PDB file of N, CA and C in Angstrom:
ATOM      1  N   UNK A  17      -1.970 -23.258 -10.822  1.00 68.00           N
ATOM      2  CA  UNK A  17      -1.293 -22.066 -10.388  1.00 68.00           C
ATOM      3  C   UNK A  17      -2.123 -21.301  -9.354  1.00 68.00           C
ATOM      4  N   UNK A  18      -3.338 -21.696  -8.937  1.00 80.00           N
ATOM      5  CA  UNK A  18      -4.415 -20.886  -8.313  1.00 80.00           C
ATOM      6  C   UNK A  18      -3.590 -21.461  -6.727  1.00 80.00           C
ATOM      7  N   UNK A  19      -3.526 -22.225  -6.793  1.00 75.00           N
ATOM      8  CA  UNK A  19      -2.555 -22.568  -5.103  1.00 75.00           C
ATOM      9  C   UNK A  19      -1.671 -21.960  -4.958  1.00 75.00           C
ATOM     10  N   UNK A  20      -0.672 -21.694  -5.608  1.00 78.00           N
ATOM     11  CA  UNK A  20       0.938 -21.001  -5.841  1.00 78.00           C
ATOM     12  C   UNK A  20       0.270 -19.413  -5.169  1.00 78.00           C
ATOM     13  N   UNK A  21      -0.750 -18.952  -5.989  1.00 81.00           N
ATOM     14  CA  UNK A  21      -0.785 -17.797  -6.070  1.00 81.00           C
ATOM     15  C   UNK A  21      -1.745 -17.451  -4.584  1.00 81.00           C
ATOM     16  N   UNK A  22      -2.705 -18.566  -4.388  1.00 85.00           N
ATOM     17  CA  UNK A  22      -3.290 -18.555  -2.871  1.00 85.00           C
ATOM     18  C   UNK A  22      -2.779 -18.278  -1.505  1.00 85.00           C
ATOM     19  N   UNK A  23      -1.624 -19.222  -1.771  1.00 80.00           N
ATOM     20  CA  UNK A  23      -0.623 -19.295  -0.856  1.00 80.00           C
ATOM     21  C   UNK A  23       0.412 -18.230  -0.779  1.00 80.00           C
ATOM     22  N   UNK A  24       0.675 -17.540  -1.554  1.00 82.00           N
ATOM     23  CA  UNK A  24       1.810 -16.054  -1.539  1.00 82.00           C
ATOM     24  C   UNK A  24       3.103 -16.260  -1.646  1.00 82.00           C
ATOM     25  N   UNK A  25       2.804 -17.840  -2.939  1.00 81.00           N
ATOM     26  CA  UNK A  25       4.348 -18.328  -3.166  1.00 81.00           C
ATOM     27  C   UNK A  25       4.800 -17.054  -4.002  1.00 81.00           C
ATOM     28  N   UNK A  26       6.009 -16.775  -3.816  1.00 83.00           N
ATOM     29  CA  UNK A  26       6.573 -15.936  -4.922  1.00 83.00           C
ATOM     30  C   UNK A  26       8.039 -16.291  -5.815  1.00 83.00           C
ATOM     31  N   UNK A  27       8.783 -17.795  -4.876  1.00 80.00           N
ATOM     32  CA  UNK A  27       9.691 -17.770  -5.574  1.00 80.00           C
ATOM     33  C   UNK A  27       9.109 -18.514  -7.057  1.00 80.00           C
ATOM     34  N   UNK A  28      10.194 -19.222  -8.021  1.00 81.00           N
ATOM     35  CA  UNK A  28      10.263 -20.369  -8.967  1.00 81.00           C
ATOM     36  C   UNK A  28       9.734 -21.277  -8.456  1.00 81.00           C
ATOM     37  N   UNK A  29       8.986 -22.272  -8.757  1.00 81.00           N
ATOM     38  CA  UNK A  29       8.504 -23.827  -8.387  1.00 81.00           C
ATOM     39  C   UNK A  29       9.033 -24.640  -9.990  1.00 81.00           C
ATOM     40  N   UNK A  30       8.785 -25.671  -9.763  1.00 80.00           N
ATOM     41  CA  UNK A  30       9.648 -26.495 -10.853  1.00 80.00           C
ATOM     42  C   UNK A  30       8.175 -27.098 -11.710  1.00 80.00           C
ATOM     43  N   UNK A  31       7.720 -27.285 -12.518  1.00 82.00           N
ATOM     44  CA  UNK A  31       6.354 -28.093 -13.228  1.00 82.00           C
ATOM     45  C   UNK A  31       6.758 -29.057 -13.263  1.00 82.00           C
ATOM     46  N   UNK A  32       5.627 -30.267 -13.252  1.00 87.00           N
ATOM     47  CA  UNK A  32       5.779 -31.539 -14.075  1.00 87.00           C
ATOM     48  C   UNK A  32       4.854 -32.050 -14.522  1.00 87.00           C
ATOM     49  N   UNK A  33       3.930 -31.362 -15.964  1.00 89.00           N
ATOM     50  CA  UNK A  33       2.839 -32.201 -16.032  1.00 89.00           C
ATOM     51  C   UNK A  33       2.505 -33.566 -16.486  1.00 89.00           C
ATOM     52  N   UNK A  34       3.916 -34.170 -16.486  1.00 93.00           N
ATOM     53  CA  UNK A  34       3.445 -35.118 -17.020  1.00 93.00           C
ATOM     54  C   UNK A  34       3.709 -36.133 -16.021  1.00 93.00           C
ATOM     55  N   UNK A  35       3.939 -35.383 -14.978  1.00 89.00           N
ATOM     56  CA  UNK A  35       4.141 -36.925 -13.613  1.00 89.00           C
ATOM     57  C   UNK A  35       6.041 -37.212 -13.329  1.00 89.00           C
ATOM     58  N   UNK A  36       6.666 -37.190 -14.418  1.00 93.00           N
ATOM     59  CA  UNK A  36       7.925 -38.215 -14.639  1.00 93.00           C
ATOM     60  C   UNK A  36       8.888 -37.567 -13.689  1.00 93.00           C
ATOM     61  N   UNK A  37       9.388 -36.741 -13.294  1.00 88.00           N
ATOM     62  CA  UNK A  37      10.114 -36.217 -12.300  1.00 88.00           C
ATOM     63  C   UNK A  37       9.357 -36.713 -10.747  1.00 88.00           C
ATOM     64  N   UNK A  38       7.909 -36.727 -10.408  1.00 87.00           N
ATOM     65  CA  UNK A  38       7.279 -37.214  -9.622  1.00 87.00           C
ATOM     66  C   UNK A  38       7.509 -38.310  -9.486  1.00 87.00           C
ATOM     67  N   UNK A  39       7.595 -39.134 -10.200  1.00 90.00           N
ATOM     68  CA  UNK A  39       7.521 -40.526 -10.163  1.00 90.00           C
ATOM     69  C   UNK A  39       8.975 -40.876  -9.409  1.00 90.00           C
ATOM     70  N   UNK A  40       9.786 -40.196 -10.092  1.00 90.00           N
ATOM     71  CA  UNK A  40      11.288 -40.515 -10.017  1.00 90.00           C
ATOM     72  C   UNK A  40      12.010 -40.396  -8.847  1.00 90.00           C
ATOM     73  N   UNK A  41      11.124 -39.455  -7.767  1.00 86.00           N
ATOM     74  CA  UNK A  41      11.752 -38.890  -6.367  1.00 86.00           C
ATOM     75  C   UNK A  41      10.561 -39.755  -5.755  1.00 86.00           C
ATOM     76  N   UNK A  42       9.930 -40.502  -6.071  1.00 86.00           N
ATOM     77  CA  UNK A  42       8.955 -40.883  -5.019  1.00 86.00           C
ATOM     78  C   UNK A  42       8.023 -39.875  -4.049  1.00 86.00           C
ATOM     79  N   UNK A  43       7.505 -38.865  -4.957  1.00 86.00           N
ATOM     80  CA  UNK A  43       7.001 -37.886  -4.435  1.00 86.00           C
ATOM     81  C   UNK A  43       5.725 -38.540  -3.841  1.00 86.00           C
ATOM     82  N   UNK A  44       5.118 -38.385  -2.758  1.00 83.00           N
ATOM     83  CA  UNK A  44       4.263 -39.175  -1.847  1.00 83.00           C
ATOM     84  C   UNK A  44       2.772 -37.817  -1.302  1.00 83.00           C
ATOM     85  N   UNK A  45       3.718 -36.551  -1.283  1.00 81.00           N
ATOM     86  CA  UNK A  45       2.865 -35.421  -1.052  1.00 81.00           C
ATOM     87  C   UNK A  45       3.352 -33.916  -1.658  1.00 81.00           C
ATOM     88  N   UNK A  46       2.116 -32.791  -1.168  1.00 80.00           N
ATOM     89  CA  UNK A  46       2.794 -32.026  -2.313  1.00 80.00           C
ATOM     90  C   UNK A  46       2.706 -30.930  -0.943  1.00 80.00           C
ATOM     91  N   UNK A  47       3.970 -29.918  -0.455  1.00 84.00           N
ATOM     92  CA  UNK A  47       4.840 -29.702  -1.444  1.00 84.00           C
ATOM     93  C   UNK A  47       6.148 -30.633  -1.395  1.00 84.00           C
ATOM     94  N   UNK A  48       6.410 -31.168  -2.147  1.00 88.00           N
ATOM     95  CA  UNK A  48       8.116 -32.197  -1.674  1.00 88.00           C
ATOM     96  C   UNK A  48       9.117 -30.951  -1.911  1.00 88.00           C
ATOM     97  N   UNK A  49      10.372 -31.733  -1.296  1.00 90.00           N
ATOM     98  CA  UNK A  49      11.203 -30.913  -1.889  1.00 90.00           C
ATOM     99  C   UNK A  49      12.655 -31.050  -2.071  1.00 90.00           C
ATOM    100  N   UNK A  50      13.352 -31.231  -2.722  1.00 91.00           N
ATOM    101  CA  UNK A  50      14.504 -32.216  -3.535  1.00 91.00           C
ATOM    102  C   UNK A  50      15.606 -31.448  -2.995  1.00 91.00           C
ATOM    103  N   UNK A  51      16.823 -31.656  -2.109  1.00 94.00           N
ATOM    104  CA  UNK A  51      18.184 -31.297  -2.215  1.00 94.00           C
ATOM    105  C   UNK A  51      19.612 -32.028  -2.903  1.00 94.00           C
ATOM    106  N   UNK A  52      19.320 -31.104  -4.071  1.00 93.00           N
ATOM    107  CA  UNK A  52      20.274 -31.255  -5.085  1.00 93.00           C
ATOM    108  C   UNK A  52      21.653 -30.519  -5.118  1.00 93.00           C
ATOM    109  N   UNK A  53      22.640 -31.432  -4.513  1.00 94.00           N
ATOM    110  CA  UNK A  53      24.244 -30.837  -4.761  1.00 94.00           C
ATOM    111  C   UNK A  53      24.195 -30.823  -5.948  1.00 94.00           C
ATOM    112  N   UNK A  54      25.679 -29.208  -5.999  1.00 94.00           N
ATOM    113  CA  UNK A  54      26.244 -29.287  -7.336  1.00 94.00           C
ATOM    114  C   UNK A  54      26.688 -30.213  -8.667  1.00 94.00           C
ATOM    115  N   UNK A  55      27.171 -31.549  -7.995  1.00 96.00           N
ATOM    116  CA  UNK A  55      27.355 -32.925  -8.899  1.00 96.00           C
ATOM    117  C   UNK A  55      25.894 -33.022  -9.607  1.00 96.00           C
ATOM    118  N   UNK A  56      24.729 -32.851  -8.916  1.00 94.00           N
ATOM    119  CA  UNK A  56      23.336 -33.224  -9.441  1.00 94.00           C
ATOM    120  C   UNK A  56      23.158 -34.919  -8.502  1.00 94.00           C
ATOM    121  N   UNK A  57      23.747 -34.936  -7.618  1.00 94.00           N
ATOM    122  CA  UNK A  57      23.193 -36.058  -6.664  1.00 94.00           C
ATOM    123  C   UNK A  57      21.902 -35.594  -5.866  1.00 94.00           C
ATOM    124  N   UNK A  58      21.581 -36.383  -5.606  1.00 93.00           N
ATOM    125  CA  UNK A  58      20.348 -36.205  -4.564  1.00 93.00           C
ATOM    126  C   UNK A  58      20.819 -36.416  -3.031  1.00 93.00           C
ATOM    127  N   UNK A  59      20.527 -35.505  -2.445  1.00 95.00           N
ATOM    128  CA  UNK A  59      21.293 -35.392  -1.288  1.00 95.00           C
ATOM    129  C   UNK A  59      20.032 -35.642  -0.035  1.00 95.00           C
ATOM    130  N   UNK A  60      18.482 -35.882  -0.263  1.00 94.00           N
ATOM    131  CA  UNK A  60      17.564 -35.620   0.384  1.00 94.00           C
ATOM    132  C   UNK A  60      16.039 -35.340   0.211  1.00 94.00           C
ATOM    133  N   UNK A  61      15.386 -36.034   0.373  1.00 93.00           N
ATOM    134  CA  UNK A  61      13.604 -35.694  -0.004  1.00 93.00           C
ATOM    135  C   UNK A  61      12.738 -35.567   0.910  1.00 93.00           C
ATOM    136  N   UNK A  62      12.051 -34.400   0.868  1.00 93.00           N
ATOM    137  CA  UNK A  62      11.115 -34.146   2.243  1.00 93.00           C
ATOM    138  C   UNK A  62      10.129 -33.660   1.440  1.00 93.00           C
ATOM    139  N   UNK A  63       8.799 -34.601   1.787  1.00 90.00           N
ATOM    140  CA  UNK A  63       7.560 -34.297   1.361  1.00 90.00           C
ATOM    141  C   UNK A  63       7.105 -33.537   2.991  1.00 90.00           C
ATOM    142  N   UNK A  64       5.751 -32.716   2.296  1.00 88.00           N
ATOM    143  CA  UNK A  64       5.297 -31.939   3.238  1.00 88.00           C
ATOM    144  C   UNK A  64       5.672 -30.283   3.326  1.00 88.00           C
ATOM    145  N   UNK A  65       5.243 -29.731   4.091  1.00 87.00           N
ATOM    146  CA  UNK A  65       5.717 -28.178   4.700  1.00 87.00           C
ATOM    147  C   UNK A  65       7.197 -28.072   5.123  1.00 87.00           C
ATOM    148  N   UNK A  66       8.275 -27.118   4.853  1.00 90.00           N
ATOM    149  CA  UNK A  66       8.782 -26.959   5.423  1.00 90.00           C
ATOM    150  C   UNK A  66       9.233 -25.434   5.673  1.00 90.00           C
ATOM    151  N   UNK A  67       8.714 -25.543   7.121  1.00 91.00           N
ATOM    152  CA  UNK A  67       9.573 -23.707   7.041  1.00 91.00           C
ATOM    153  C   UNK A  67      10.630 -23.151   7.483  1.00 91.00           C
ATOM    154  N   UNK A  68      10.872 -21.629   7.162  1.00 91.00           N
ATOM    155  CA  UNK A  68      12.420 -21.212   7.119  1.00 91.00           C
ATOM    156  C   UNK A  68      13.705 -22.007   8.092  1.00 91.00           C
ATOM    157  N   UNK A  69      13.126 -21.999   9.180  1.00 94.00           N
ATOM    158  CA  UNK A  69      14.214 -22.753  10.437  1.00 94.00           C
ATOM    159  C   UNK A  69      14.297 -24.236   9.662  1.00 94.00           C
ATOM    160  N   UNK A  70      13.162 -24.890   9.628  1.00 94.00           N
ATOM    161  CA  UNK A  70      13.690 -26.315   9.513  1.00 94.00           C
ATOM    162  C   UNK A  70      14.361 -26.385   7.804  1.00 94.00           C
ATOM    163  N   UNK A  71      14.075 -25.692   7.003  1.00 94.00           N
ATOM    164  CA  UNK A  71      14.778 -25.236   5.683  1.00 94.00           C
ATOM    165  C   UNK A  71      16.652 -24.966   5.574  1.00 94.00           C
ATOM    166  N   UNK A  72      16.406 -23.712   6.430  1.00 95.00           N
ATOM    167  CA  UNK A  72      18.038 -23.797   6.840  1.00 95.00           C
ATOM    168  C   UNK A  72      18.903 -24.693   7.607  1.00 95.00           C
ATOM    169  N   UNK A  73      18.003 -25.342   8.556  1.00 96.00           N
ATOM    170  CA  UNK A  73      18.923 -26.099   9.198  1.00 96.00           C
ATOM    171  C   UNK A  73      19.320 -27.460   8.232  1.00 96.00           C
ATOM    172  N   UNK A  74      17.956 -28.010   7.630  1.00 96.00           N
ATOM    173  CA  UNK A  74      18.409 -29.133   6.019  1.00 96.00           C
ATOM    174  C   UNK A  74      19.570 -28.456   5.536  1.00 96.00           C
ATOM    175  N   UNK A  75      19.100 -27.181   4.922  1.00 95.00           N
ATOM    176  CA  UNK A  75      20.580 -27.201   4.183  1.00 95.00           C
ATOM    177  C   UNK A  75      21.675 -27.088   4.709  1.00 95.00           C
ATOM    178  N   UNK A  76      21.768 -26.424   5.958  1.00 96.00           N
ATOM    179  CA  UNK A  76      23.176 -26.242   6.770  1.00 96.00           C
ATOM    180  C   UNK A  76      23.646 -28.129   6.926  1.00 96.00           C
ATOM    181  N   UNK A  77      22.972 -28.738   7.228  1.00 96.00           N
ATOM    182  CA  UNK A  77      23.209 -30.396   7.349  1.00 96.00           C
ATOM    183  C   UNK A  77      23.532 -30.961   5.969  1.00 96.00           C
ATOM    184  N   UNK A  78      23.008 -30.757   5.279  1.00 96.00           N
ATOM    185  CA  UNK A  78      23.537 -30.944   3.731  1.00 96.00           C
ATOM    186  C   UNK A  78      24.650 -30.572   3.089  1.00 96.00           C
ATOM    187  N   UNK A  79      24.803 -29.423   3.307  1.00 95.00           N
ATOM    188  CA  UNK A  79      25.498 -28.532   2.373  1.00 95.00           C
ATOM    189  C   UNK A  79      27.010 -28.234   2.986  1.00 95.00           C
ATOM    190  N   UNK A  80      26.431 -27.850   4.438  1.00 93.00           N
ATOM    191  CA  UNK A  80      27.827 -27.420   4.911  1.00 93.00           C
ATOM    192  C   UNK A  80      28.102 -28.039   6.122  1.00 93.00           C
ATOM    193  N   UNK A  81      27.836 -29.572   6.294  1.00 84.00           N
ATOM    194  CA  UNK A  81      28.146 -29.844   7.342  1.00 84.00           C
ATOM    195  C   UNK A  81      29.597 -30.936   7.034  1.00 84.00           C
ATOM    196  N   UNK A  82      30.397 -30.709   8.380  1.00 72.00           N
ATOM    197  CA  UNK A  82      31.776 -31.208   7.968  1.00 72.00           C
ATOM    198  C   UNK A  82      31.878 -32.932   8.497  1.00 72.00           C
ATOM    199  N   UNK A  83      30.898 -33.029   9.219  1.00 62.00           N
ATOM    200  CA  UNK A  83      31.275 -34.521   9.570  1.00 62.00           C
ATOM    201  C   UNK A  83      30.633 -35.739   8.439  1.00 62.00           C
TER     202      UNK A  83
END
């Protein structure tokens, strides 16, 4: 938690101490980060940084894109 709190995360982050969610997305670096539609599909995995612009534009491509 000393990183979370280094860094001036403030939202929720998800735990996994025991690896098994890691394992399962092929998490490769930290921070990843999982886009999960409502069904609970996996819609997308991006290890690494991502900030606000390239954040919204994932989800605008995900979420609300019509083609």
């Amino acid at each position: 938690h000393e990183l979370v709190h280094s860094t001036g995360v403030t939202y929720e982050l998800g735990e996994d101490p025991t690896g098994i969610i890691f394992r399962e997305f092929g998490v490769v670096a930290m921070p990843t980060t999982v886009f999960i539609d409502a069904s609970g599909n996996v819609l997308d995995v991006h290890s690494g940084a991502l900030f606000a612009d390239d954040l919204t534009g994932r989800i605008n491509d995900l979420f609300f894109s019509t083609s």
